[in-house]
XYZ file of N, CA, C and O in Angstrom:
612
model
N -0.998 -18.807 23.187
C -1.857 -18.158 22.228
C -2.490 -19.200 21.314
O -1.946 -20.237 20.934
N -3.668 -18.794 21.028
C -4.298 -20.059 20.219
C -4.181 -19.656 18.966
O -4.027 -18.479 18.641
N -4.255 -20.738 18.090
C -3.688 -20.038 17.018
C -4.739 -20.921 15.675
O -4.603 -22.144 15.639
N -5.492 -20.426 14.891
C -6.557 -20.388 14.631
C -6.727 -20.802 12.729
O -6.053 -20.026 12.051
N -7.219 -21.475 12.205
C -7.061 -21.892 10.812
C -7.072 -20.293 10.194
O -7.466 -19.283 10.777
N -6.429 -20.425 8.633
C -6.577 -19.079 8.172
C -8.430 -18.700 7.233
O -9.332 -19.156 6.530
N -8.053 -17.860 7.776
C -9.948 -17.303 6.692
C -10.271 -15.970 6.484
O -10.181 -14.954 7.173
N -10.753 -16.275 5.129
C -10.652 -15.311 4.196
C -10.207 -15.450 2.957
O -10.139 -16.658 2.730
N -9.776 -14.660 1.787
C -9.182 -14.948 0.448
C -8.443 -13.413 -0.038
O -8.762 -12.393 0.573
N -7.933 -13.383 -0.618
C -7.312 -11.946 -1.348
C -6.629 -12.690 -2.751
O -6.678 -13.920 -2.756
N -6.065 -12.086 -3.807
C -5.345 -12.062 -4.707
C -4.114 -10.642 -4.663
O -4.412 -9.723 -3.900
N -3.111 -10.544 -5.274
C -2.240 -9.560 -5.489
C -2.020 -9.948 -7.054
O -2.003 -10.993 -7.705
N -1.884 -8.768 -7.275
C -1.340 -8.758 -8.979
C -0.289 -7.219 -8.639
O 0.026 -6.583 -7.634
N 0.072 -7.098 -10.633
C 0.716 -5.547 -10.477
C 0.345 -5.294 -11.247
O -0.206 -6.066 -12.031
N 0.483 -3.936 -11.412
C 0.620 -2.960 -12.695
C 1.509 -1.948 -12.575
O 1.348 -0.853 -12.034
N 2.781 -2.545 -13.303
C 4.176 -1.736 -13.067
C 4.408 -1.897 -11.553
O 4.361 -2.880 -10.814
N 4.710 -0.427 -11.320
C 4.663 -0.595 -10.176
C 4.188 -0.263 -8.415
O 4.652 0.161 -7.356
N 2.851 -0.841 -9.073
C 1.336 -0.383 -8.476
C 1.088 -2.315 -7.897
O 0.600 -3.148 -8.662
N 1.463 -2.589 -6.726
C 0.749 -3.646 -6.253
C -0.462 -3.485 -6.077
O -0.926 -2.670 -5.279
N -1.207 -4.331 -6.884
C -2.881 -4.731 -6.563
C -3.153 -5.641 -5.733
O -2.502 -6.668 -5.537
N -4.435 -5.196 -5.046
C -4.605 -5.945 -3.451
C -6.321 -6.506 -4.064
O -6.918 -5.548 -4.556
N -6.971 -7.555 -4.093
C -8.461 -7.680 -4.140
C -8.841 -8.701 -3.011
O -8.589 -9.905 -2.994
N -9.405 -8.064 -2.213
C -9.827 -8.845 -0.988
C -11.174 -9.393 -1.307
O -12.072 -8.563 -1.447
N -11.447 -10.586 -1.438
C -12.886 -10.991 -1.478
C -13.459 -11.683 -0.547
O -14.463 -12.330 -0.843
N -12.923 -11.703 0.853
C -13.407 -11.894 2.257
C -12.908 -11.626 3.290
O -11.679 -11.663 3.218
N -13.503 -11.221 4.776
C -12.985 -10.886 5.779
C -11.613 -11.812 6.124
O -11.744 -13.009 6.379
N -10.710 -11.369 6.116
C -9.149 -12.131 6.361
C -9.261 -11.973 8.083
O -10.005 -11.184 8.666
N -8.272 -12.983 8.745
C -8.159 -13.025 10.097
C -6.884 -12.882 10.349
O -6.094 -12.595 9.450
N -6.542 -13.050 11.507
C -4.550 -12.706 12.249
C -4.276 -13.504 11.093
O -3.972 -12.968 10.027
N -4.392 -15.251 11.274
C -3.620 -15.860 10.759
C -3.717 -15.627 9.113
O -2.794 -16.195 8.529
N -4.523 -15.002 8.349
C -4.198 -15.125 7.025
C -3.651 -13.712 6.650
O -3.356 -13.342 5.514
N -3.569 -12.995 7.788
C -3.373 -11.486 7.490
C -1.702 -11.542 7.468
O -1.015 -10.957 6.631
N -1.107 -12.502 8.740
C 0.277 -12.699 8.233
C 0.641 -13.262 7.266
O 1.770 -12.986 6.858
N 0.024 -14.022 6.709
C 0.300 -14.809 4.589
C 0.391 -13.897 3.880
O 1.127 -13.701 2.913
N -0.530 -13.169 4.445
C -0.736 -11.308 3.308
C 0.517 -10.891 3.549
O 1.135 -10.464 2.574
N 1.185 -10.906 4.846
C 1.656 -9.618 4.959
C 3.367 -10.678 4.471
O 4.315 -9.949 4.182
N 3.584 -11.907 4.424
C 4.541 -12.256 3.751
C 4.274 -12.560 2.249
O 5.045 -13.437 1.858
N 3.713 -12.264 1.609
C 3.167 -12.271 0.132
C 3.832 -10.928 -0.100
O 4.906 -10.610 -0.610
N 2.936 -10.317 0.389
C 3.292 -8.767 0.195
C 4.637 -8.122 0.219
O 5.009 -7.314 -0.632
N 5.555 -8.636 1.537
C 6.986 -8.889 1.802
C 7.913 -9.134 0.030
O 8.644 -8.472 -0.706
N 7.466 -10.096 0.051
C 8.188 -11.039 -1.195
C 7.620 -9.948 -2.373
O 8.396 -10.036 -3.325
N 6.795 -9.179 -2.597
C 7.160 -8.789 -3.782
C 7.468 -7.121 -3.305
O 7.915 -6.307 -4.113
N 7.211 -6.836 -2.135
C 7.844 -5.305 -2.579
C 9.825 -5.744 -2.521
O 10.669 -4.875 -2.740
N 10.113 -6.905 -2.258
C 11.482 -7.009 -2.246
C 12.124 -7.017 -3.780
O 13.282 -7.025 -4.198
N 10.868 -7.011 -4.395
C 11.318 -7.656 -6.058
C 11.092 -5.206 -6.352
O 11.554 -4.417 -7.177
N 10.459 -5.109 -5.513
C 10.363 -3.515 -6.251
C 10.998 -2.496 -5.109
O 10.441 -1.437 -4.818
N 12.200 -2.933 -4.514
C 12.743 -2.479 -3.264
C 14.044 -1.653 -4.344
O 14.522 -2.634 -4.914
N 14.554 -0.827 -4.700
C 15.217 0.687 -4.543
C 14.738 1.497 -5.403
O 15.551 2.199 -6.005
N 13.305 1.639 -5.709
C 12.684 2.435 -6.290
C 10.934 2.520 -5.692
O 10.054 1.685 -5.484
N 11.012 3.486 -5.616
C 9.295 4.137 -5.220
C 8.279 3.162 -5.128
O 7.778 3.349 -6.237
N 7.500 2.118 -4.547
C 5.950 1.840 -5.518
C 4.433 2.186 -4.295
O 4.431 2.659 -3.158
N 3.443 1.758 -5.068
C 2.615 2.218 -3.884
C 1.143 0.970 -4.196
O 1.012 0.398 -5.278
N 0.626 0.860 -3.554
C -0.530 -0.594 -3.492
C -2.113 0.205 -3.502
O -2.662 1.205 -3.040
N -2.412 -1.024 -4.391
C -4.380 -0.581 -4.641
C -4.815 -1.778 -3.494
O -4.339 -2.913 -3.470
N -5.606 -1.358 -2.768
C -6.364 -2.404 -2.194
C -7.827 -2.032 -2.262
O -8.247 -0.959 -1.828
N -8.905 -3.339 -3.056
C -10.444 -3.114 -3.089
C -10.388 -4.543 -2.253
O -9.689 -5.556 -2.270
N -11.706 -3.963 -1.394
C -12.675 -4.662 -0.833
C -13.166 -5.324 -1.878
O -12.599 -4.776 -2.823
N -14.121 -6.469 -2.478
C -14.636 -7.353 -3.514
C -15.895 -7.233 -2.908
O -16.774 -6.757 -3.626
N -16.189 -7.536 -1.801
C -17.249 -7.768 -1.022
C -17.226 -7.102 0.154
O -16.204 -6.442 0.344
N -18.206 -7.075 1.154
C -18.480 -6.268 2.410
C -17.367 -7.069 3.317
O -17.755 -7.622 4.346
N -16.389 -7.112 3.048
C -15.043 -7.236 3.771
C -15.161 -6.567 4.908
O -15.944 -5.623 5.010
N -14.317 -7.024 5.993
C -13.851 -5.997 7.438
C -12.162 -6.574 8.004
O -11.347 -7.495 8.053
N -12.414 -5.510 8.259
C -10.697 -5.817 8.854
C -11.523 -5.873 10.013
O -12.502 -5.209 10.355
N -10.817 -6.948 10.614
C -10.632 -7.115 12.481
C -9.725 -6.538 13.416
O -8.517 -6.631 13.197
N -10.127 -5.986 14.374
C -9.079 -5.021 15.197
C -7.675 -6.012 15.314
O -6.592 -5.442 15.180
N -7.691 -7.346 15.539
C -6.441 -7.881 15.606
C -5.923 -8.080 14.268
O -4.695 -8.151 14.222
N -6.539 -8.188 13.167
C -6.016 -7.675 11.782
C -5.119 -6.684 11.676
O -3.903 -6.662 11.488
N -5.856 -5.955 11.815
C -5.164 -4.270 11.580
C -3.914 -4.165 12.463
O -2.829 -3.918 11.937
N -4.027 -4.340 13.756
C -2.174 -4.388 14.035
C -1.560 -5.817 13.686
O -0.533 -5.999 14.340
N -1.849 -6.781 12.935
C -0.956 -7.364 11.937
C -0.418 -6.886 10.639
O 0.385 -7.475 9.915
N -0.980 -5.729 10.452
C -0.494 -5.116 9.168
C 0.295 -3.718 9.261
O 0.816 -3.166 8.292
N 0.300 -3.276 10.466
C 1.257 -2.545 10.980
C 2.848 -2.959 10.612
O 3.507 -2.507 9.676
N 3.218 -3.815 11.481
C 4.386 -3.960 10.899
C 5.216 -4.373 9.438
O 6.371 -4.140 9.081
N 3.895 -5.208 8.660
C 4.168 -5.717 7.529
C 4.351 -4.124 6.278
O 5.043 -3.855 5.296
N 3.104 -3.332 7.213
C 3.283 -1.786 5.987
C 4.694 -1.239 6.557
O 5.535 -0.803 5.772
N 4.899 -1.273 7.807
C 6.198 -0.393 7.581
C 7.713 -0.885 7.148
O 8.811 -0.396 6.883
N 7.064 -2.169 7.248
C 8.542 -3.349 6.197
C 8.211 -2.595 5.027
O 8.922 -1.595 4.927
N 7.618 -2.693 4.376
C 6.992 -1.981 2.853
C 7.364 -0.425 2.597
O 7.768 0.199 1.617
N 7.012 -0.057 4.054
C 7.520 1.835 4.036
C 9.180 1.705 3.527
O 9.651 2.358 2.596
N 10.017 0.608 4.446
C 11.249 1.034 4.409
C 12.113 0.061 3.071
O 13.280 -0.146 2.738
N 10.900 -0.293 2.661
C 11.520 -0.791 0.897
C 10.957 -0.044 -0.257
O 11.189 -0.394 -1.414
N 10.272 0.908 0.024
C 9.726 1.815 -1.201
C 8.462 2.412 -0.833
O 8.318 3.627 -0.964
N 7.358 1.551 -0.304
C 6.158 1.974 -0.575
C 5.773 3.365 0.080
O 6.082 3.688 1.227
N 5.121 4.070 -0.729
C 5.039 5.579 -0.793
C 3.495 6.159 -0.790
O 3.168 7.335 -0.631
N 2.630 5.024 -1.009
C 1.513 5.804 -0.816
C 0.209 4.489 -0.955
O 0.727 3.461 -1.390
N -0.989 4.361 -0.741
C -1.536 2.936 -0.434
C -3.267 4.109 -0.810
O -3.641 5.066 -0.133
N -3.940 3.534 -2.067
C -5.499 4.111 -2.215
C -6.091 2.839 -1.903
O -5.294 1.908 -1.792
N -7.319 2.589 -1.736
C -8.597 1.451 -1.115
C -9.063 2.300 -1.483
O -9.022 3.530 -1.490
N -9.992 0.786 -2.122
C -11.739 1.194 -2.503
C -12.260 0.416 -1.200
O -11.659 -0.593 -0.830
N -13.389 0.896 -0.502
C -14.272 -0.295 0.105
C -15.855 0.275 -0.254
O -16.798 0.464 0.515
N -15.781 0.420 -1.358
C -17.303 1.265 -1.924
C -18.289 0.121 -1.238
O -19.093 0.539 -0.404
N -18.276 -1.458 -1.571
C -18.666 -2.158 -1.209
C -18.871 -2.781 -0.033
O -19.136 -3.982 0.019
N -18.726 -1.721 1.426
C -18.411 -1.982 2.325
C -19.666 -1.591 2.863
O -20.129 -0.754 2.088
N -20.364 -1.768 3.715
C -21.917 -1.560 4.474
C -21.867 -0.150 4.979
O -22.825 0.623 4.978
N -20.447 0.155 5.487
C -20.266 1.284 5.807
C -18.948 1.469 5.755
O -18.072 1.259 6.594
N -18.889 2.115 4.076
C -17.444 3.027 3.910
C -16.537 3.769 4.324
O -15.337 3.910 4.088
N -17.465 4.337 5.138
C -16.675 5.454 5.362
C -15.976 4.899 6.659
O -14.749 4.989 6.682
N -16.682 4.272 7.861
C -16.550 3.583 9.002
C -14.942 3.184 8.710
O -13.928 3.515 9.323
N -15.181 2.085 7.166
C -13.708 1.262 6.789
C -12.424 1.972 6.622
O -11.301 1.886 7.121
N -13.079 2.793 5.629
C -12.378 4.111 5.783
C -11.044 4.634 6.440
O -9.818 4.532 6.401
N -12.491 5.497 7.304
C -11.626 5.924 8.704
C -10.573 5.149 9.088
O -9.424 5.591 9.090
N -10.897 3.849 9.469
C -9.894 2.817 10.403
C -8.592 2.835 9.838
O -7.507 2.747 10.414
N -8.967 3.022 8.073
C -7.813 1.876 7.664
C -6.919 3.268 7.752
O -5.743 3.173 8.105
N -7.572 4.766 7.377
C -6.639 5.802 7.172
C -5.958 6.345 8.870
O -4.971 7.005 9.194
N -6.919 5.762 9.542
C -5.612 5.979 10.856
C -4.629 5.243 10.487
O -3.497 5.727 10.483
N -4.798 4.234 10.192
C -2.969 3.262 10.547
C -2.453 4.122 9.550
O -1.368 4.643 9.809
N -2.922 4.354 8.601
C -1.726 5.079 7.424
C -1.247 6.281 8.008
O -0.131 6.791 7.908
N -2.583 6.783 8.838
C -1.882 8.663 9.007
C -1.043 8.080 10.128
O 0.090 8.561 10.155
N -1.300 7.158 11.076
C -0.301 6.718 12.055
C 1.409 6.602 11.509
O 2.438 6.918 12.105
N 1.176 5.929 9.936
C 2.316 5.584 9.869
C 3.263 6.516 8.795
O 4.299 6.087 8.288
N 2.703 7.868 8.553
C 3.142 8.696 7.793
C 3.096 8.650 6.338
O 3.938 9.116 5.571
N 1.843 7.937 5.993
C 1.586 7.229 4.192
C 0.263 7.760 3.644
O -0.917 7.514 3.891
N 0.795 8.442 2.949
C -0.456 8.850 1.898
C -0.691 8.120 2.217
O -0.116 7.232 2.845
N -2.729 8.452 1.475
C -3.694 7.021 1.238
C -4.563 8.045 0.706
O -4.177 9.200 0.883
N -5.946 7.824 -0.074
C -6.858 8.191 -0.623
C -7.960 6.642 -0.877
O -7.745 5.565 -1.433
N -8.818 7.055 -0.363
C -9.938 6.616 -0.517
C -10.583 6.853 -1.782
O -11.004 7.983 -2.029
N -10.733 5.707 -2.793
C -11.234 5.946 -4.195
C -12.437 4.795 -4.193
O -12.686 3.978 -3.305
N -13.196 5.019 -5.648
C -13.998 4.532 -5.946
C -13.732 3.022 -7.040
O -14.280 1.928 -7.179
N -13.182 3.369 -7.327
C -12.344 2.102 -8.588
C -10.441 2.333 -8.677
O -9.755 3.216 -8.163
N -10.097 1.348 -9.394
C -8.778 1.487 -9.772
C -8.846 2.812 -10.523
O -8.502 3.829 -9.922
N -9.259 2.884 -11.782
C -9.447 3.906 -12.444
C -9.009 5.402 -12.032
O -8.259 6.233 -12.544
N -9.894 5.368 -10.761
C -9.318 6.632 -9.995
C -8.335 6.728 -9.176
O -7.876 7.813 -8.820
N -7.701 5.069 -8.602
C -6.501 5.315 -8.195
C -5.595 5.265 -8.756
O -4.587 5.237 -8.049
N -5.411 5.232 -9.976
C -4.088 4.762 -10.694
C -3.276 6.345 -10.805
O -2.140 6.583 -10.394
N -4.068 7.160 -11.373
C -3.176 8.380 -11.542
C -2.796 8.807 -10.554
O -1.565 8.778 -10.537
N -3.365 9.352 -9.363
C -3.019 9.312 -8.102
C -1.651 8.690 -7.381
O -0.677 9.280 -6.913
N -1.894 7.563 -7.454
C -1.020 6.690 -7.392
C 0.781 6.638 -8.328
O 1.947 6.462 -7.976
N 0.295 6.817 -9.191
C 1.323 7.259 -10.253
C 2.440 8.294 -10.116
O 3.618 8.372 -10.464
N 1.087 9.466 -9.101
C 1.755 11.035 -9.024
C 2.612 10.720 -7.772
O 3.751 11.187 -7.765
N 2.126 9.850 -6.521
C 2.987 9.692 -5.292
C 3.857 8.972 -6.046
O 4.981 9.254 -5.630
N 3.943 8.066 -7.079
C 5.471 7.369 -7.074
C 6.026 8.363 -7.483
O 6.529 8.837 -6.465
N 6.397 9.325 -8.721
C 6.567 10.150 -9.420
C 7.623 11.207 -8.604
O 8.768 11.623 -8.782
N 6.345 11.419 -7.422
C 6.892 12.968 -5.940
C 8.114 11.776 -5.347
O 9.234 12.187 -5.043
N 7.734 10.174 -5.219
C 8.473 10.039 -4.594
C 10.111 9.568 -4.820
O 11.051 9.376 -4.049
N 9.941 9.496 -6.185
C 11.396 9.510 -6.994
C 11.971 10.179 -7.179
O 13.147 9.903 -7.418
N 11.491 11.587 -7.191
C 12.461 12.845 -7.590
C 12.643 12.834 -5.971
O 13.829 13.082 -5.754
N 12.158 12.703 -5.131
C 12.972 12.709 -3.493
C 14.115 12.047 -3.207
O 15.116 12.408 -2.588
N 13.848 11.076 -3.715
C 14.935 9.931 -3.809
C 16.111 10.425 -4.843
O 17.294 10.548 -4.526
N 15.680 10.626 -5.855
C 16.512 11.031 -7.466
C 16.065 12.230 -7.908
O 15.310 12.379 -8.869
N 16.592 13.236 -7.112
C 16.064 15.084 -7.604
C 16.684 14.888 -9.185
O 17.788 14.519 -9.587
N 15.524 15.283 -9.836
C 15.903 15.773 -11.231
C 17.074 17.284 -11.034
O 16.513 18.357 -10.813
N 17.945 17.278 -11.086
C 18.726 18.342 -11.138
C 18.217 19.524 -12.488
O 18.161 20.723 -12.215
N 18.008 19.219 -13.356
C 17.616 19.755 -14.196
C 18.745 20.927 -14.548
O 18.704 21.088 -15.768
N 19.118 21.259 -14.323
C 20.621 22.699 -14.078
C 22.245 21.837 -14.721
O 22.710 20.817 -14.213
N 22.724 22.430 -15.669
C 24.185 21.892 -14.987
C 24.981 21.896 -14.042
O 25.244 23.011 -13.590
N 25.461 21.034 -13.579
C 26.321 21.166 -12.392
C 27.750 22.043 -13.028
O 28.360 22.019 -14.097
N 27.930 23.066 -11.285
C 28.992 23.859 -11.838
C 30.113 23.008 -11.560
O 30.246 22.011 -10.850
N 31.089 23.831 -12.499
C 32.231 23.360 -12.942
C 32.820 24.084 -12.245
O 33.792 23.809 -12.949
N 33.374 25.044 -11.237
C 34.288 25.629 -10.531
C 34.062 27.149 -10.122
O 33.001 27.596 -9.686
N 34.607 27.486 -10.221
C 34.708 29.157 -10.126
C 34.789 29.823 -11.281
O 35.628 29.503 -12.123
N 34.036 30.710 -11.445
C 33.853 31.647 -12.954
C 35.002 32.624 -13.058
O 35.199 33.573 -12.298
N 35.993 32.140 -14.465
C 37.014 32.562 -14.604
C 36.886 33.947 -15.237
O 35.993 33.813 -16.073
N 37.303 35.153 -15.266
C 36.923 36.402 -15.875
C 38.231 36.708 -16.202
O 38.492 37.759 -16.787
């Protein structure tokens, strides 16, 4: 297999615990696995509790078909350390919806929310509400007291 310099750029940041994704060029195999061990290393830092990732396009970005199953396995490392739900913007994409589509198969493939938004802005609450659904799954608010035995009369 030939194996090819990396190209492309992204940043990750957080907010709580909302990984931010900003892609500001088409990424390839080889930089898509840097992503996908970047990405590794910090959902391990947010691994026994809920979180879920913003990813914007910056620019008319594309995932490459050999991209996209490099990030297959790296999201479902992520599924089975917390991550619960994944919004993208690609407003900036030539054709959105096209990006869209693609990226929300792998998610519906892999059983993960996703929503297609326009800014952070609109993904954050969103985002907020899947961690939220996905903690009380994990940690049911009982809300009730737990009984104490059999009701003595």
């Amino acid at each position: 297999m030939t194996v090819f310099s990396e190209h492309g750029d992204y940043s990750i940041g957080t907010d709580g615990r909302i990984l931010q994704v900003f892609v500001t060029a088409t990424l390839n195999s080889e930089m898509m696995a840097r992503y996908s061990r970047e990405m590794s290393e910090l959902a391990d830092a947010m691994t026994g509790r809920p979180f879920a990732s913003y990813i914007e396009y910056l620019t008319d970005a594309i995932l490459m078909l050999e991209a996209i199953e490099k990030l297959r396995p790296g999201i479902q490392e992520r599924q089975r350390k917390g991550l619960c739900a994944v919004a993208f913007n690609v407003s900036k994409s030539a054709a959105p919806s096209i990006v869209a589509a693609k990226s929300g198969e792998l998610y519906d493939a892999l059983g993960l929310p996703w929503k297609s938004v326009q800014d952070y802005d609109a993904a954050r609450p969103w985002l907020l509400e899947q961690i939220d659904a996905a903690e009380k799954q994990v940690r049911p608010d009982r809300g009730t007291p737990e009984e104490s035995g059999p009701e003595i009369s």
